[in-house]
PDB file of C-alpha atoms and ligand atoms in Angstrom:
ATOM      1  CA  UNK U   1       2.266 -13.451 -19.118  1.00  0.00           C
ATOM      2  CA  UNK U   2       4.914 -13.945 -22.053  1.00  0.00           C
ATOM      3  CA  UNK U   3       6.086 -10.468 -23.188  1.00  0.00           C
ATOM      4  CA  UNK U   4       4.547  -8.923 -19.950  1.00  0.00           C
ATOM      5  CA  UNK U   5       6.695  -6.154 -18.564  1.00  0.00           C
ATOM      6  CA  UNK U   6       6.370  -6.749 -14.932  1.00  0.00           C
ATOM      7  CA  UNK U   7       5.692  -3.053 -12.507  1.00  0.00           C
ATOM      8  CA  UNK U   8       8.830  -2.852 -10.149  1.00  0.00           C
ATOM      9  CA  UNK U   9       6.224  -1.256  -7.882  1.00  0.00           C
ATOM     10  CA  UNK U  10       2.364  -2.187  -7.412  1.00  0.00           C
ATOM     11  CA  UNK U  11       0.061  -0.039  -5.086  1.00  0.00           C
ATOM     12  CA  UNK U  12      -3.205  -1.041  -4.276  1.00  0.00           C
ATOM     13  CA  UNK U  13      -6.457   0.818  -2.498  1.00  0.00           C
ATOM     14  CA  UNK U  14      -7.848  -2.329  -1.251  1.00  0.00           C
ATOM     15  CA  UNK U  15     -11.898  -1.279  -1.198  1.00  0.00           C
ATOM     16  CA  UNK U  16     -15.008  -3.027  -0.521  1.00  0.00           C
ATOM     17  CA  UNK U  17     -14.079  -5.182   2.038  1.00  0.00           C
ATOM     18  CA  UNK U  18     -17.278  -3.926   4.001  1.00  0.00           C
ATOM     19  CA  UNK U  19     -19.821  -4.376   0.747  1.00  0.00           C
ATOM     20  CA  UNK U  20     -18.365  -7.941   0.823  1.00  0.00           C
ATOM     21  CA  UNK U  21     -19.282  -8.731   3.841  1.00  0.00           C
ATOM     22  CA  UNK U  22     -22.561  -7.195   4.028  1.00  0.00           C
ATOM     23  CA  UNK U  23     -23.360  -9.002   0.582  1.00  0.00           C
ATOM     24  CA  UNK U  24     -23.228 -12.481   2.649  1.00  0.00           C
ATOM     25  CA  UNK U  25     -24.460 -11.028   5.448  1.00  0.00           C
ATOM     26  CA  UNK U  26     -21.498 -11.065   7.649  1.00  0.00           C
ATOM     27  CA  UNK U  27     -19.820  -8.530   9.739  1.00  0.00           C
ATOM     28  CA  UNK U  28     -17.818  -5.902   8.380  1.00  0.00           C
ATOM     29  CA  UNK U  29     -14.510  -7.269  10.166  1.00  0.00           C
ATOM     30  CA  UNK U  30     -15.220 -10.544   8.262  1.00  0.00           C
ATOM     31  CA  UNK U  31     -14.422  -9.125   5.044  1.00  0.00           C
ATOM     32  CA  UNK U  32     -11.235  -7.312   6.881  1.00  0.00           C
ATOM     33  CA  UNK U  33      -9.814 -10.832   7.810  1.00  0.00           C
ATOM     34  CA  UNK U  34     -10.594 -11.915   4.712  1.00  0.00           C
ATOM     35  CA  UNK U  35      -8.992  -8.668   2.968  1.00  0.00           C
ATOM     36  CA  UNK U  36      -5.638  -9.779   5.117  1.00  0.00           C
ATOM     37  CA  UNK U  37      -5.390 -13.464   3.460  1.00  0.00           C
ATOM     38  CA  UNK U  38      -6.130 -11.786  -0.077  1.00  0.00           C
ATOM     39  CA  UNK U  39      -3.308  -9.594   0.376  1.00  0.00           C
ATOM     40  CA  UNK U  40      -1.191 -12.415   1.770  1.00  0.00           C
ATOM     41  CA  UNK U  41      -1.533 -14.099  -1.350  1.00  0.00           C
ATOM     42  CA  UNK U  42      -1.136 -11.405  -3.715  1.00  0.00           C
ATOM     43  CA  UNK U  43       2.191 -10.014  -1.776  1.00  0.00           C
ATOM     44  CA  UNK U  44       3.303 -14.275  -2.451  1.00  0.00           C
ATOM     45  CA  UNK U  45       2.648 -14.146  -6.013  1.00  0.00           C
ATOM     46  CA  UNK U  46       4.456 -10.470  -6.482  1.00  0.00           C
ATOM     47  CA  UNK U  47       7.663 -12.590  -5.613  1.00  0.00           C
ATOM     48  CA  UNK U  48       6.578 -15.226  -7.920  1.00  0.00           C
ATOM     49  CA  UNK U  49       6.282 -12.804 -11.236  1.00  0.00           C
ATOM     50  CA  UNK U  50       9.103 -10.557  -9.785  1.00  0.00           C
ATOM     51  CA  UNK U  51       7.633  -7.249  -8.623  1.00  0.00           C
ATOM     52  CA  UNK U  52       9.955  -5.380  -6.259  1.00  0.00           C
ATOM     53  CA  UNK U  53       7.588  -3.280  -4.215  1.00  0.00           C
ATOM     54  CA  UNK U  54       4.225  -3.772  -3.248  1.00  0.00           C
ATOM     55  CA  UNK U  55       2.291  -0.683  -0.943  1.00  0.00           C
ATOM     56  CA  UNK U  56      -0.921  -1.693   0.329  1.00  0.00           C
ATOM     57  CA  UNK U  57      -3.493   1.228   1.732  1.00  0.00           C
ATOM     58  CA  UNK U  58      -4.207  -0.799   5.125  1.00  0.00           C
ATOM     59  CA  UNK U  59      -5.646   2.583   7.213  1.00  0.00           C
ATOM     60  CA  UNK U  60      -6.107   6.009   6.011  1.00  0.00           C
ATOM     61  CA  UNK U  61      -5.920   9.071   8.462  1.00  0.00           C
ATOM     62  CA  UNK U  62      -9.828   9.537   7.325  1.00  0.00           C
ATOM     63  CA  UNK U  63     -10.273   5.918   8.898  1.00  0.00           C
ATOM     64  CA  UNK U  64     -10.329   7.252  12.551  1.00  0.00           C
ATOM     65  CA  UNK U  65     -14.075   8.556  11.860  1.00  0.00           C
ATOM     66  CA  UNK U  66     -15.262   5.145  11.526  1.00  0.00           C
ATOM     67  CA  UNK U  67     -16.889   3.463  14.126  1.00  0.00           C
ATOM     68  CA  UNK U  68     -14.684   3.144  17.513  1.00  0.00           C
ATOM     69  CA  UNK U  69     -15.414  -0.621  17.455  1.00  0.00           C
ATOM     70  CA  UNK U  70     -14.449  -0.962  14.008  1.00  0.00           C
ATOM     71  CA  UNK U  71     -11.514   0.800  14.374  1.00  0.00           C
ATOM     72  CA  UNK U  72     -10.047  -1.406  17.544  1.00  0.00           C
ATOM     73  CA  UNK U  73     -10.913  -4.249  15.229  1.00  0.00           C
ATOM     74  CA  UNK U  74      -8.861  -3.098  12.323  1.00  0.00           C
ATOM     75  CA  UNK U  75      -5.685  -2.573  14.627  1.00  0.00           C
ATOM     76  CA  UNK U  76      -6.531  -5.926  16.474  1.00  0.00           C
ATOM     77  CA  UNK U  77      -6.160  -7.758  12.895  1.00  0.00           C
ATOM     78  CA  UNK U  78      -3.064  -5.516  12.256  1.00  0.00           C
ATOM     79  CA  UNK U  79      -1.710  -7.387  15.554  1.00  0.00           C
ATOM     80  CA  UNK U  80      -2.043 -10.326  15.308  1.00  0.00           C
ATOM     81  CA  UNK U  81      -0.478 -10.470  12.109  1.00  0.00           C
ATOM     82  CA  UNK U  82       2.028  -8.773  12.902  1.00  0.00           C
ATOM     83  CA  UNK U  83       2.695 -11.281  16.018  1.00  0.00           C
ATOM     84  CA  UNK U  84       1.955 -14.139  13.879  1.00  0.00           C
ATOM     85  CA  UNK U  85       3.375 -13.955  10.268  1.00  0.00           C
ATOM     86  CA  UNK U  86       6.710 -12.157  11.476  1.00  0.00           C
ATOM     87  CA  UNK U  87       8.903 -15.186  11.154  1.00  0.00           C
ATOM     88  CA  UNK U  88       7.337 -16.360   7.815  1.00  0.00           C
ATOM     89  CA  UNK U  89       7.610 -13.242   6.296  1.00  0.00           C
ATOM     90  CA  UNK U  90      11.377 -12.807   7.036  1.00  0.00           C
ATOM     91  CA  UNK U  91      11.675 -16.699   5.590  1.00  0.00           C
ATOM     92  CA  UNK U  92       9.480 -15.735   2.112  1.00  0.00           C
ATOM     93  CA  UNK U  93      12.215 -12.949   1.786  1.00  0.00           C
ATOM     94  CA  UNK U  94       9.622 -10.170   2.386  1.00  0.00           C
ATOM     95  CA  UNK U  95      10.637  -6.655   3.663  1.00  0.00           C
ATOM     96  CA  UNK U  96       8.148  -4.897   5.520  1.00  0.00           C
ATOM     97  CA  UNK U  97       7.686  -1.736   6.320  1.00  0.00           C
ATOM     98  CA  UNK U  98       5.693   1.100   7.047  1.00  0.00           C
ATOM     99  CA  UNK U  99       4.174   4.907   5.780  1.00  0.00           C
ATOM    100  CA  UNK U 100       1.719   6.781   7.840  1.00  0.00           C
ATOM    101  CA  UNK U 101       1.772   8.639  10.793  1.00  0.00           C
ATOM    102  CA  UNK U 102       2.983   6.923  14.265  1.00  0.00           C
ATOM    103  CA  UNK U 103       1.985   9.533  17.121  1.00  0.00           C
ATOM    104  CA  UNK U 104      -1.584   7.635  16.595  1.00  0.00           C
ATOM    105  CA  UNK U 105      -0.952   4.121  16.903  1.00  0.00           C
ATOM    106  CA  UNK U 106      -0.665   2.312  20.147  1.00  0.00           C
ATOM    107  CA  UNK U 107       2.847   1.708  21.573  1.00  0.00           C
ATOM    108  CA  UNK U 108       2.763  -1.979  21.978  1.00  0.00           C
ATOM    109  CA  UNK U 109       0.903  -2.223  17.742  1.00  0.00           C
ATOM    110  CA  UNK U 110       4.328   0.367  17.335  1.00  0.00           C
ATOM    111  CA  UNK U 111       6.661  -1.735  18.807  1.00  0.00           C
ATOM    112  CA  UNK U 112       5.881  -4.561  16.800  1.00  0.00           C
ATOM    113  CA  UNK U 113       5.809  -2.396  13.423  1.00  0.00           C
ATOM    114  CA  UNK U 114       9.774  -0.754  14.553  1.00  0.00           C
ATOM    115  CA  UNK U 115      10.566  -4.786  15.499  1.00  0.00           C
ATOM    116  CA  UNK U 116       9.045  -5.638  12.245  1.00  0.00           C
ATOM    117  CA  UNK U 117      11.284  -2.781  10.075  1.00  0.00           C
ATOM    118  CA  UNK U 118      14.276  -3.851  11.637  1.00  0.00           C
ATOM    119  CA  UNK U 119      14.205  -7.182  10.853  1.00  0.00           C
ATOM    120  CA  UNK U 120      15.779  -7.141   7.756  1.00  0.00           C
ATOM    121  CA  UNK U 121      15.753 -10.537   5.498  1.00  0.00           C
ATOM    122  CA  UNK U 122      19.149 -11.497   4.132  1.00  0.00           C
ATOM    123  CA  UNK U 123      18.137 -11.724   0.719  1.00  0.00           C
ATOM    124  CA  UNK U 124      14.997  -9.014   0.013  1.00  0.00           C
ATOM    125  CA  UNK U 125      12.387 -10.147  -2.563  1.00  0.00           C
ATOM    126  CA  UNK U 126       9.971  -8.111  -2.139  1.00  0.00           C
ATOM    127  CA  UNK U 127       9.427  -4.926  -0.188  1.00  0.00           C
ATOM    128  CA  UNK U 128       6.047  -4.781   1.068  1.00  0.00           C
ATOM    129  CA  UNK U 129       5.070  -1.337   2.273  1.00  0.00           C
ATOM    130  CA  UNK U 130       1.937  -0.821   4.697  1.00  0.00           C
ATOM    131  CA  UNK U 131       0.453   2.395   4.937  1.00  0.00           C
ATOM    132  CA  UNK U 132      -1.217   2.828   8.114  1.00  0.00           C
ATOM    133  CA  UNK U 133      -2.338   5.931   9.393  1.00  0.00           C
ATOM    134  CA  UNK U 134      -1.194   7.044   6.100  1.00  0.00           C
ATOM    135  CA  UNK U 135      -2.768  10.387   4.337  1.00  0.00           C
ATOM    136  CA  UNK U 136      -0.960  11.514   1.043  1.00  0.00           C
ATOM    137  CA  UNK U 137      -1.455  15.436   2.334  1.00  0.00           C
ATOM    138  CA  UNK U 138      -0.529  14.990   5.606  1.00  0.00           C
ATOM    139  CA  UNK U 139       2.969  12.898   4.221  1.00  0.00           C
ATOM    140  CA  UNK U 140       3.306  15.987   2.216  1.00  0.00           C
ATOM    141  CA  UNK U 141       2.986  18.306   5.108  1.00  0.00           C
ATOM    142  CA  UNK U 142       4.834  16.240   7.464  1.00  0.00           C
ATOM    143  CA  UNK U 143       7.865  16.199   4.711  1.00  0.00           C
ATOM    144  CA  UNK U 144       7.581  19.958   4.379  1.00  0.00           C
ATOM    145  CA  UNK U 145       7.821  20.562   8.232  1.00  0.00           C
ATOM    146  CA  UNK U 146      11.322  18.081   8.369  1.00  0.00           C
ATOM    147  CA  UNK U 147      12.464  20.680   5.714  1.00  0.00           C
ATOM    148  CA  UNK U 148      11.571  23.970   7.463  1.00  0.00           C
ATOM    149  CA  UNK U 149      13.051  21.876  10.887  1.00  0.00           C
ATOM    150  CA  UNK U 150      16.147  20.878   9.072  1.00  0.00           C
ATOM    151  CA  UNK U 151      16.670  24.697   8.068  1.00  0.00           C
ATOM    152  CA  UNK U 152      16.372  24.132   4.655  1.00  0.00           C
ATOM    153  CA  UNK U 153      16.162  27.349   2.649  1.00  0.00           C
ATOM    154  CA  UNK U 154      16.198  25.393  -1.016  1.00  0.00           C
ATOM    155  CA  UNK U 155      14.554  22.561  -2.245  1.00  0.00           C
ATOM    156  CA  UNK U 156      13.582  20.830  -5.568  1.00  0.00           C
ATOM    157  CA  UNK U 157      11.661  17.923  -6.435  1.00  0.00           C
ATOM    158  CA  UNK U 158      14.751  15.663  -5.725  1.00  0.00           C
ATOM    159  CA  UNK U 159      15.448  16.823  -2.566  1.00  0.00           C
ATOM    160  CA  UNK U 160      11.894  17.124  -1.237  1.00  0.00           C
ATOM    161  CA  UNK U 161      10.605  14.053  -2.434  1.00  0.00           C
ATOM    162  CA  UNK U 162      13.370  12.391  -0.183  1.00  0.00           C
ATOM    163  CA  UNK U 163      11.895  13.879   2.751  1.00  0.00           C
ATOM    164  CA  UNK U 164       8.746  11.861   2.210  1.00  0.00           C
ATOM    165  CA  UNK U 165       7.524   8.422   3.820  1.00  0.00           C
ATOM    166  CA  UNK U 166       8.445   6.612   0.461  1.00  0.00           C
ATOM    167  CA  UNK U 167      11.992   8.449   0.794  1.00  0.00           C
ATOM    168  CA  UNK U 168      13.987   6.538  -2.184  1.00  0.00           C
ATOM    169  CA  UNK U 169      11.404   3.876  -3.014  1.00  0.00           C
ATOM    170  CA  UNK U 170      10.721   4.218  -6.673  1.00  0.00           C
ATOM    171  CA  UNK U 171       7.321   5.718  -7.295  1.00  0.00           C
ATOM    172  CA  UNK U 172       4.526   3.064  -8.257  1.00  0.00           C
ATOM    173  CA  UNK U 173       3.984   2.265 -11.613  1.00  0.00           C
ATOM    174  CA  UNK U 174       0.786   1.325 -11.015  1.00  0.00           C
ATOM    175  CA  UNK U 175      -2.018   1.855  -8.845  1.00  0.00           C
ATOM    176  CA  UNK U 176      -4.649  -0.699  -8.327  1.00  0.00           C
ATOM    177  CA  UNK U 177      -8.367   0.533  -6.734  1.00  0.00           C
ATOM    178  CA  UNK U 178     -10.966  -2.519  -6.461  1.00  0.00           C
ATOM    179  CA  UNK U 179     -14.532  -2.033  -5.804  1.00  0.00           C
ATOM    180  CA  UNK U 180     -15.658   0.293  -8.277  1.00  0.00           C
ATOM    181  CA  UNK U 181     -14.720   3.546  -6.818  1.00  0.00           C
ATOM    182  CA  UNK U 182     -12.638   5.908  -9.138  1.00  0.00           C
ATOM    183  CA  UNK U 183     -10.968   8.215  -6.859  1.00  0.00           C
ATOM    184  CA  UNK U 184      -7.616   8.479  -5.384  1.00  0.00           C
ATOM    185  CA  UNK U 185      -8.982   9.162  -1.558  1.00  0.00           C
ATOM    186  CA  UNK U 186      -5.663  10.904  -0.249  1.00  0.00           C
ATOM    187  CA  UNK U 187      -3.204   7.683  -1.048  1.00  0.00           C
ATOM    188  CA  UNK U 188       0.159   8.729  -2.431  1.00  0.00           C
ATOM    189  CA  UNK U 189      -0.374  11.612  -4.170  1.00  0.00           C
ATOM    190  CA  UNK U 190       2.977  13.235  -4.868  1.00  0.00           C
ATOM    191  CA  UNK U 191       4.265   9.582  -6.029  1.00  0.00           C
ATOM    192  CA  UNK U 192       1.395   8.642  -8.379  1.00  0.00           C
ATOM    193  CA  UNK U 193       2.157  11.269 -10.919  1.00  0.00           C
ATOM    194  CA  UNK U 194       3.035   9.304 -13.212  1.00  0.00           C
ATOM    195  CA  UNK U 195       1.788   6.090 -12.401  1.00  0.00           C
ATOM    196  CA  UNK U 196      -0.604   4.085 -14.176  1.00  0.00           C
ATOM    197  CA  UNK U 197      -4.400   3.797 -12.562  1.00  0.00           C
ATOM    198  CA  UNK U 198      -5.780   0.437 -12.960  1.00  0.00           C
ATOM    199  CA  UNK U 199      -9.747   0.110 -11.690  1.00  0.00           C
ATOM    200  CA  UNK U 200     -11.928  -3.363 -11.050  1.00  0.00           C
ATOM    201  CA  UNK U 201     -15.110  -3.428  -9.938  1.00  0.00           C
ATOM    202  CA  UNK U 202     -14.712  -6.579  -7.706  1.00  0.00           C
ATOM    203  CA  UNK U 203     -14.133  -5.715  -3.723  1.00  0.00           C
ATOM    204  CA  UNK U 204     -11.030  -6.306  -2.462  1.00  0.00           C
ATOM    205  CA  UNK U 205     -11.703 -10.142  -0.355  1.00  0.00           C
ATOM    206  CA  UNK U 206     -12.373 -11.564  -4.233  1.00  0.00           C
ATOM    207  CA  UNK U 207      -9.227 -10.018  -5.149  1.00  0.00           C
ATOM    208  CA  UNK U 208      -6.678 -12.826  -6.836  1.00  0.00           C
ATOM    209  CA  UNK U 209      -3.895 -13.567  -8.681  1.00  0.00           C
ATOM    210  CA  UNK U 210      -6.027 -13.904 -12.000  1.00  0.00           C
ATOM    211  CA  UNK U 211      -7.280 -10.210 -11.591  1.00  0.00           C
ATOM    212  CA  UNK U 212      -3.645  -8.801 -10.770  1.00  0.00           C
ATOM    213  CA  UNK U 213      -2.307 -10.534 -14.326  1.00  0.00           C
ATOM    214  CA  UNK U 214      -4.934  -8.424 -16.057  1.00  0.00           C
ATOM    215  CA  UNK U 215      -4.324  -5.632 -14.383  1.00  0.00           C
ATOM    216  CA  UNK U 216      -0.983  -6.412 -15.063  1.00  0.00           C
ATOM    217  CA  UNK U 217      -1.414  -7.104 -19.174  1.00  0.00           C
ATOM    218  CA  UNK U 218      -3.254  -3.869 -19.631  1.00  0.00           C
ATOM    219  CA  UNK U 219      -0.785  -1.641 -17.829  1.00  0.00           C
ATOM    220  CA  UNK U 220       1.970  -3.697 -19.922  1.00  0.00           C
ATOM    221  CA  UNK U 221       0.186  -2.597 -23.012  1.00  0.00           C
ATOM    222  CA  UNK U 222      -0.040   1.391 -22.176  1.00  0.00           C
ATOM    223  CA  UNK U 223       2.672   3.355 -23.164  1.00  0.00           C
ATOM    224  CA  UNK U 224       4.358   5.401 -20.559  1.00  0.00           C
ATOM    225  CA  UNK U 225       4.884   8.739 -21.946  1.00  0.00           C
ATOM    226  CA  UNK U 226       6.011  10.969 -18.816  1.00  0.00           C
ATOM    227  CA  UNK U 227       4.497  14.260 -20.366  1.00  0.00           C
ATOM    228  CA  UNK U 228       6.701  13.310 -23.651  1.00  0.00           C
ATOM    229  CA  UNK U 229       6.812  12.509 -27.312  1.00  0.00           C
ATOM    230  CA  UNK U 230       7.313   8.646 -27.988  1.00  0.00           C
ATOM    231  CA  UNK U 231       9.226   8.170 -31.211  1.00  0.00           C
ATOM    232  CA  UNK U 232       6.866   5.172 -32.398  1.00  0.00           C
TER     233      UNK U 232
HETATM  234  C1  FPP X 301     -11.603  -0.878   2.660  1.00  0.00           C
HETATM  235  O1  FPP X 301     -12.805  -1.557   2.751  1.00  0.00           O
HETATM  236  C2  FPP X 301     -10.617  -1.497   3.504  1.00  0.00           C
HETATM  237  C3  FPP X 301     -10.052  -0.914   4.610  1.00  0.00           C
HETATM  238  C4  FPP X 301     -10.355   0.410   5.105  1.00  0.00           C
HETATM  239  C5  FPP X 301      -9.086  -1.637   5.397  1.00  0.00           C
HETATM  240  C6  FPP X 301      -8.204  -2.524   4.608  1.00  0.00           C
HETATM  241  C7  FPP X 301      -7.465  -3.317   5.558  1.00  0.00           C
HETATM  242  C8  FPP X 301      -7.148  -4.599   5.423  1.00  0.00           C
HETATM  243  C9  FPP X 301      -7.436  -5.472   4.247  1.00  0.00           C
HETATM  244  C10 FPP X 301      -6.435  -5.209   6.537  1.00  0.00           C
HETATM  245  C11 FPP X 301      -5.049  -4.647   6.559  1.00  0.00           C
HETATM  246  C12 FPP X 301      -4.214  -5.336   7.484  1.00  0.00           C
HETATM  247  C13 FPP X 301      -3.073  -5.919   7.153  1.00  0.00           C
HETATM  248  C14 FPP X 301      -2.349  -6.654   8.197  1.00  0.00           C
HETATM  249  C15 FPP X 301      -2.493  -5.871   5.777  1.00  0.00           C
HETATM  250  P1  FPP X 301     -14.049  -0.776   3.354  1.00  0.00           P
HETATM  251  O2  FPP X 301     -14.183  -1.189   4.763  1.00  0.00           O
HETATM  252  O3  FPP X 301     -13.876   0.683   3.104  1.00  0.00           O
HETATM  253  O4  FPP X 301     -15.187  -1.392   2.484  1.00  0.00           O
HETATM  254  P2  FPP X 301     -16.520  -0.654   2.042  1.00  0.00           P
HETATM  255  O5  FPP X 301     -16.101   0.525   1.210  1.00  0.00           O
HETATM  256  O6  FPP X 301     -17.206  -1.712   1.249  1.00  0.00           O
HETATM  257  O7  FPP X 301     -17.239  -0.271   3.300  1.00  0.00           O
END
């Protein structure tokens, strides 16, 4: 990883965690638990190569159409972890927060998530940003109804962009998709447009560190043009 230039922000669409499962014939939460200690890992070794911002697409506002059993599953997971890794995530130096709607989620799950963003570690290294009931339209539509609330009459990329879920988080530099699917499915649209698309064909629970270094070395080896000329 000599040479490497490191993202300052990593998003990921962690798919497949139900072909996993299935694969070894296990329930589809099994690959979800799973899916929680691969992204435990991966948020561990973003401090250890120094990326600033990791954004993880944990529920999307399509989600709610899946089964109702599956669904109190997901946000049981999303509990307990919250109750149980709170104190060790403060201690690893990792920021958490959260994008998504909250007139969904349960009070006590939202209580825990508001306990969990103020909770601030002395020394931040790494943000790690959940995206829970999270749509990249409806964040969009959301931001434009703060504006028309606010009164605004003006607005320009700047300005809007602030009115967002990411507010003044730098936009990703790349975006990570496992399990062979190559579509965006509503994640942060506005803040991907320039951001680099990396996509692996292995689901999400065999995620690992190995797989994030090449994703890693081959976004370190595009060049980032913003809709420019590069003088070579
Ligand atoms: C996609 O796999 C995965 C999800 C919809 C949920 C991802 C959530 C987690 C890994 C847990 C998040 C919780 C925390 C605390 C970070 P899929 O079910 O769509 O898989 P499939 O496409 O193979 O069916």
């Amino acid at each position: 990883m000599e040479n490497t230039k490191i993202p300052r922000h990593i998003a990921i669409i962690m798919d497949g965690n139900g072909r996993w499962a299935r694969e070894r014939g296990l329930p589809r939460i099994a690959g979800h638990y799973k899916g929680v200690e691969v992204a435990e890992d991966i948020a561990r070794y973003c401090i250890e190569i120094g990326v600033s911002y990791l954004t993880l697409f944990a529920f999307s506002t399509e989600n709610w159409y899946r089964p109702k059993e599956e669904v109190e599953l997901l946000f049981g997971l999303l509990k307990k972890y919250l109750t149980d890794k709170r104190d060790e995530l403060i201690e690893l130096g990792i920021y958490t927060r959260f994008i998504g709607r909250r007139d969904r989620i349960d009070k006590d799950i939202l209580t825990l998530m508001e306990a969990m963003e103020r909770d601030k570690p002395k020394d931040i290294k790494l943000n790690l940003i959940l995206a829970i009931d999270y749509g990249g339209r409806d964040d969009i539509v959301r931001a434009v109804r703060k504006l028309i609330n606010k009164g605004f009459k003006e607005v320009d990329e700047i300005s809007f962009s602030k009115f967002l879920d990411l507010g003044s988080v730098p936009d990703p530099d790349l975006l990570i998709r496992t399990a062979g699917e190559k579509r965006i499915s509503n994640f942060l649209l506005w803040n991907i447009a320039y951001t680099e698309l990396y996509f692996t064909d292995v689901c999400w629970p065999d995620f690992n560190r190995d797989i994030l270094d090449e994703a890693i070395e081959d976004f370190s080896k595009r060049k980032r043009k913003f809709g420019r000329i590069l003088n070579e």
